mmCIF file of C-alpha atoms in Angstrom:
data_model
loop_
_atom_site.group_PDB
_atom_site.id
_atom_site.type_symbol
_atom_site.label_atom_id
_atom_site.label_comp_id
_atom_site.label_asym_id
_atom_site.label_seq_id
_atom_site.Cartn_x
_atom_site.Cartn_y
_atom_site.Cartn_z
ATOM 1 C CA MET P 1 -62.303 70.598 -25.129
ATOM 2 C CA SER P 2 -58.290 71.713 -26.894
ATOM 3 C CA ILE P 3 -56.239 68.940 -27.421
ATOM 4 C CA TYR P 4 -53.748 71.227 -26.409
ATOM 5 C CA GLU P 5 -55.576 72.823 -23.030
ATOM 6 C CA PHE P 6 -55.637 69.179 -22.023
ATOM 7 C CA CYS P 7 -53.957 66.082 -23.464
ATOM 8 C CA PRO P 8 -56.778 62.680 -22.656
ATOM 9 C CA THR P 9 -55.744 59.067 -21.740
ATOM 10 C CA LEU P 10 -57.355 56.766 -23.755
ATOM 11 C CA GLU P 11 -57.687 53.026 -23.404
ATOM 12 C CA SER P 12 -58.656 49.737 -24.886
ATOM 13 C CA ASP P 13 -58.433 46.327 -23.998
ATOM 14 C CA LYS P 14 -55.041 46.179 -25.931
ATOM 15 C CA PHE P 15 -53.413 50.040 -26.345
ATOM 16 C CA VAL P 16 -52.853 52.813 -24.757
ATOM 17 C CA LEU P 17 -52.407 56.401 -25.512
ATOM 18 C CA ARG P 18 -51.516 59.232 -23.774
ATOM 19 C CA LEU P 19 -48.958 62.255 -23.958
ATOM 20 C CA PHE P 20 -45.638 61.083 -24.741
ATOM 21 C CA GLN P 21 -43.359 62.178 -22.149
ATOM 22 C CA GLU P 22 -39.254 61.690 -21.835
ATOM 23 C CA GLU P 23 -39.253 58.489 -19.959
ATOM 24 C CA ASP P 24 -40.733 57.222 -23.288
ATOM 25 C CA CYS P 25 -37.589 58.403 -24.752
ATOM 26 C CA ASP P 26 -35.438 54.584 -24.884
ATOM 27 C CA ASP P 27 -38.842 52.783 -26.675
ATOM 28 C CA LEU P 28 -39.557 54.935 -29.017
ATOM 29 C CA LEU P 29 -35.617 55.169 -30.368
ATOM 30 C CA LYS P 30 -36.543 51.511 -31.396
ATOM 31 C CA VAL P 31 -39.541 53.492 -33.422
ATOM 32 C CA TYR P 32 -37.780 55.670 -35.074
ATOM 33 C CA SER P 33 -34.644 53.801 -36.012
ATOM 34 C CA ASP P 34 -37.060 51.393 -36.947
ATOM 35 C CA LYS P 35 -36.037 51.310 -41.492
ATOM 36 C CA ASN P 36 -38.548 48.715 -42.022
ATOM 37 C CA ALA P 37 -40.271 51.345 -40.561
ATOM 38 C CA LEU P 38 -39.386 54.146 -41.737
ATOM 39 C CA PRO P 39 -41.318 53.513 -45.089
ATOM 40 C CA PHE P 40 -44.481 54.316 -43.295
ATOM 41 C CA PHE P 41 -43.745 57.266 -41.548
ATOM 42 C CA ASN P 42 -46.082 60.499 -43.163
ATOM 43 C CA SER P 43 -43.186 62.906 -43.261
ATOM 44 C CA ASP P 44 -45.101 64.895 -46.221
ATOM 45 C CA ASN P 45 -44.966 69.217 -44.879
ATOM 46 C CA CYS P 46 -42.833 68.275 -42.451
ATOM 47 C CA ASP P 47 -39.385 70.916 -43.594
ATOM 48 C CA GLY P 48 -37.017 67.855 -44.274
ATOM 49 C CA ASP P 49 -37.796 65.915 -41.418
ATOM 50 C CA ASN P 50 -37.825 61.734 -41.861
ATOM 51 C CA PHE P 51 -38.569 60.691 -38.746
ATOM 52 C CA TYR P 52 -35.298 58.649 -39.027
ATOM 53 C CA TYR P 53 -33.239 59.037 -35.732
ATOM 54 C CA ALA P 54 -30.899 56.491 -35.058
ATOM 55 C CA THR P 55 -29.668 57.847 -32.004
ATOM 56 C CA LYS P 56 -30.812 58.667 -28.310
ATOM 57 C CA GLU P 57 -28.931 62.063 -28.245
ATOM 58 C CA ARG P 58 -31.397 62.615 -31.875
ATOM 59 C CA MET P 59 -34.526 61.329 -30.182
ATOM 60 C CA ALA P 60 -33.439 63.294 -27.619
ATOM 61 C CA GLU P 61 -33.620 66.275 -29.644
ATOM 62 C CA ALA P 62 -37.164 64.908 -31.500
ATOM 63 C CA LEU P 63 -38.590 64.856 -27.481
ATOM 64 C CA ALA P 64 -37.730 68.412 -27.296
ATOM 65 C CA PHE P 65 -39.343 69.767 -30.902
ATOM 66 C CA TRP P 66 -42.151 67.468 -29.567
ATOM 67 C CA LYS P 67 -42.593 69.048 -26.132
ATOM 68 C CA SER P 68 -42.577 72.360 -27.517
ATOM 69 C CA SER P 69 -45.409 72.072 -30.536
ATOM 70 C CA TYR P 70 -47.517 70.971 -28.074
ATOM 71 C CA GLN P 71 -47.421 73.740 -25.353
ATOM 72 C CA ASN P 72 -47.801 76.164 -29.044
ATOM 73 C CA GLY P 73 -50.657 74.674 -30.252
ATOM 74 C CA TRP P 74 -48.678 73.386 -33.593
ATOM 75 C CA PHE P 75 -48.951 69.776 -33.035
ATOM 76 C CA ALA P 76 -49.902 66.836 -30.651
ATOM 77 C CA ARG P 77 -47.904 63.548 -30.340
ATOM 78 C CA LEU P 78 -49.460 60.694 -28.194
ATOM 79 C CA SER P 79 -47.667 57.557 -27.393
ATOM 80 C CA ILE P 80 -49.251 53.980 -27.892
ATOM 81 C CA ILE P 81 -48.562 52.211 -25.596
ATOM 82 C CA ASP P 82 -48.519 48.121 -26.066
ATOM 83 C CA LYS P 83 -50.600 46.965 -22.427
ATOM 84 C CA ALA P 84 -49.447 43.370 -22.920
ATOM 85 C CA SER P 85 -45.703 44.587 -22.846
ATOM 86 C CA SER P 86 -45.702 47.897 -20.977
ATOM 87 C CA THR P 87 -43.964 49.347 -23.862
ATOM 88 C CA VAL P 88 -44.460 51.971 -26.068
ATOM 89 C CA ILE P 89 -44.780 51.072 -29.886
ATOM 90 C CA GLY P 90 -44.991 54.203 -31.305
ATOM 91 C CA THR P 91 -46.779 57.133 -31.658
ATOM 92 C CA VAL P 92 -49.908 59.446 -33.231
ATOM 93 C CA GLU P 93 -49.255 62.862 -33.998
ATOM 94 C CA LEU P 94 -52.840 64.992 -34.197
ATOM 95 C CA CYS P 95 -52.933 68.265 -35.430
ATOM 96 C CA LEU P 96 -55.196 71.224 -37.815
ATOM 97 C CA ARG P 97 -54.730 71.010 -41.220
ATOM 98 C CA VAL P 98 -55.575 75.156 -42.774
ATOM 99 C CA SER P 99 -55.277 75.300 -45.719
ATOM 100 C CA GLU P 100 -56.683 76.163 -49.007
ATOM 101 C CA ASP P 101 -57.340 73.108 -50.241
ATOM 102 C CA VAL P 102 -59.788 70.383 -49.445
ATOM 103 C CA TYR P 103 -58.275 69.578 -46.587
ATOM 104 C CA HIS P 104 -58.876 73.048 -44.889
ATOM 105 C CA ASN P 105 -60.226 72.407 -41.001
ATOM 106 C CA MET P 106 -59.712 68.428 -41.433
ATOM 107 C CA GLY P 107 -57.807 66.943 -38.266
ATOM 108 C CA ILE P 108 -54.245 64.853 -39.548
ATOM 109 C CA LEU P 109 -53.799 61.812 -38.244
ATOM 110 C CA ARG P 110 -50.370 60.599 -38.102
ATOM 111 C CA ILE P 111 -49.744 56.803 -37.112
ATOM 112 C CA ASP P 112 -46.355 55.909 -36.821
ATOM 113 C CA VAL P 113 -45.531 52.054 -34.989
ATOM 114 C CA ARG P 114 -42.852 49.967 -35.297
ATOM 115 C CA SER P 115 -42.544 47.606 -38.208
ATOM 116 C CA ASP P 116 -43.801 44.566 -36.335
ATOM 117 C CA TYR P 117 -46.958 46.887 -35.457
ATOM 118 C CA GLU P 118 -47.352 48.143 -38.890
ATOM 119 C CA LYS P 119 -50.365 45.503 -39.278
ATOM 120 C CA GLU P 120 -54.275 45.339 -39.933
ATOM 121 C CA ASP P 121 -55.328 44.633 -36.814
ATOM 122 C CA ALA P 122 -53.051 46.889 -34.832
ATOM 123 C CA LEU P 123 -53.560 49.653 -37.209
ATOM 124 C CA TYR P 124 -57.248 48.858 -36.889
ATOM 125 C CA ASP P 125 -57.530 49.260 -33.082
ATOM 126 C CA ILE P 126 -55.407 52.391 -32.879
ATOM 127 C CA THR P 127 -56.736 54.123 -35.747
ATOM 128 C CA THR P 128 -60.645 53.255 -34.401
ATOM 129 C CA LEU P 129 -59.231 54.113 -30.104
ATOM 130 C CA ILE P 130 -58.428 58.027 -31.703
ATOM 131 C CA THR P 131 -60.852 58.602 -34.469
ATOM 132 C CA PRO P 132 -63.987 59.000 -32.617
ATOM 133 C CA HIS P 133 -61.966 62.144 -30.065
ATOM 134 C CA LEU P 134 -60.332 64.039 -33.010
ATOM 135 C CA PRO P 135 -63.662 66.495 -33.645
ATOM 136 C CA GLU P 136 -63.893 66.942 -30.051
ATOM 137 C CA MET P 137 -59.700 67.594 -29.682
ATOM 138 C CA LEU P 138 -59.148 68.823 -32.706
ATOM 139 C CA ASN P 139 -62.385 71.173 -33.715
ATOM 140 C CA CYS P 140 -61.969 69.243 -36.743
ATOM 141 C CA ASN P 141 -64.467 69.249 -39.541
ATOM 142 C CA GLY P 142 -62.969 65.533 -41.049
ATOM 143 C CA ILE P 143 -59.601 63.594 -40.705
ATOM 144 C CA ILE P 144 -56.749 62.836 -43.444
ATOM 145 C CA THR P 145 -54.383 59.984 -42.905
ATOM 146 C CA LYS P 146 -51.847 58.856 -45.061
ATOM 147 C CA VAL P 147 -51.919 55.786 -46.599
ATOM 148 C CA PRO P 148 -48.708 54.854 -49.612
ATOM 149 C CA ILE P 149 -49.797 52.408 -51.845
ATOM 150 C CA TYR P 150 -47.309 50.035 -50.701
ATOM 151 C CA ALA P 151 -48.785 50.018 -47.193
ATOM 152 C CA VAL P 152 -51.089 46.866 -47.723
ATOM 153 C CA GLU P 153 -52.203 46.372 -44.474
ATOM 154 C CA ARG P 154 -52.480 49.927 -43.072
ATOM 155 C CA ALA P 155 -55.028 50.115 -46.463
ATOM 156 C CA LYS P 156 -56.844 47.159 -44.883
ATOM 157 C CA ALA P 157 -57.216 48.960 -42.057
ATOM 158 C CA MET P 158 -58.352 52.354 -42.497
ATOM 159 C CA GLN P 159 -60.656 50.951 -45.173
ATOM 160 C CA LYS P 160 -62.189 48.931 -42.073
ATOM 161 C CA ALA P 161 -61.974 51.853 -39.975
ATOM 162 C CA GLY P 162 -64.272 53.682 -42.067
ATOM 163 C CA TYR P 163 -61.961 56.000 -43.951
ATOM 164 C CA THR P 164 -61.842 56.553 -48.194
ATOM 165 C CA LYS P 165 -58.789 56.611 -50.242
ATOM 166 C CA SER P 166 -59.121 60.416 -51.384
ATOM 167 C CA ALA P 167 -58.494 62.106 -55.132
ATOM 168 C CA GLN P 168 -57.596 64.964 -54.149
ATOM 169 C CA TYR P 169 -53.592 66.115 -53.330
ATOM 170 C CA LEU P 170 -52.133 67.156 -50.137
ATOM 171 C CA VAL P 171 -50.941 70.845 -50.774
ATOM 172 C CA GLY P 172 -47.834 71.626 -49.124
ATOM 173 C CA LYS P 173 -46.622 74.531 -48.116
ATOM 174 C CA THR P 174 -44.266 75.130 -51.204
ATOM 175 C CA GLY P 175 -47.127 74.097 -53.323
ATOM 176 C CA TYR P 176 -46.085 70.793 -53.578
ATOM 177 C CA ALA P 177 -48.786 68.079 -53.989
ATOM 178 C CA TYR P 178 -48.678 65.591 -52.345
ATOM 179 C CA ASP P 179 -50.767 62.031 -53.027
ATOM 180 C CA GLY P 180 -51.364 58.963 -50.850
ATOM 181 C CA TYR P 181 -54.471 59.887 -48.588
ATOM 182 C CA TRP P 182 -57.150 58.850 -47.110
ATOM 183 C CA THR P 183 -60.894 60.639 -46.052
ATOM 184 C CA TYR P 184 -63.159 60.672 -42.925
ATOM 185 C CA LYS P 185 -66.169 62.486 -42.576
ATOM 186 C CA THR P 186 -66.732 63.133 -38.828
ATOM 187 C CA THR P 187 -70.384 64.562 -37.634
ATOM 188 C CA ASN P 188 -69.093 68.185 -36.533
#
C-alpha cells in the first residue's frame, strides 16, 4: 500500500519512525537549527532550501509545507523518535524519483538527524528499520540516498546496511548533476 494512502509506524529496539506531527516542532527545531548537522542534510534538487531553520516560526512553516507535500503525494516525512529519551531526533524523507536518468523509479531516502546522532550505529539502525519497507511504500525499483564524501560515519552505516556507492550522477530538474549517491537494490 502506498505511503500516501497509509503511513505505517515502524519500531525497533531503539527508534520509532512515524509520520511527523505538529507537536514535533520544538524537537525538530533542535535538529534543523543544528549547524553541525546541516552539512549532512541532502538538499539536492530542493529549490534552494538548505533545511536550516533557526526559529520556531520557520520550523512551523516547514512543517506546514511537509504536510501539504504529503497530502499532494510529493514526499513523506517521518519523525525519528529515540525511545530512550522519547524525543524526536530527526526525520526521514521518502519520495519516488521520476526522471530520465539511471535513478528513474527509485525511492529517495533522506535521513536528517541531530549532529549527536550522525554516528554509524544510529544511522545503521534507522536505515535498516526503514529500508525493507520502501519497495511497498513507494512502489520503487531500488533506493538511493546521499552520502557526502566527508560523511564517514554515514558511509560506514550505509555500506553495512547493503548500500553501495554509485558512480552515476543524479541529474536534477535544472540539469545540474549531483554526486555522492549510494544505491540499494530491491527485489520489487
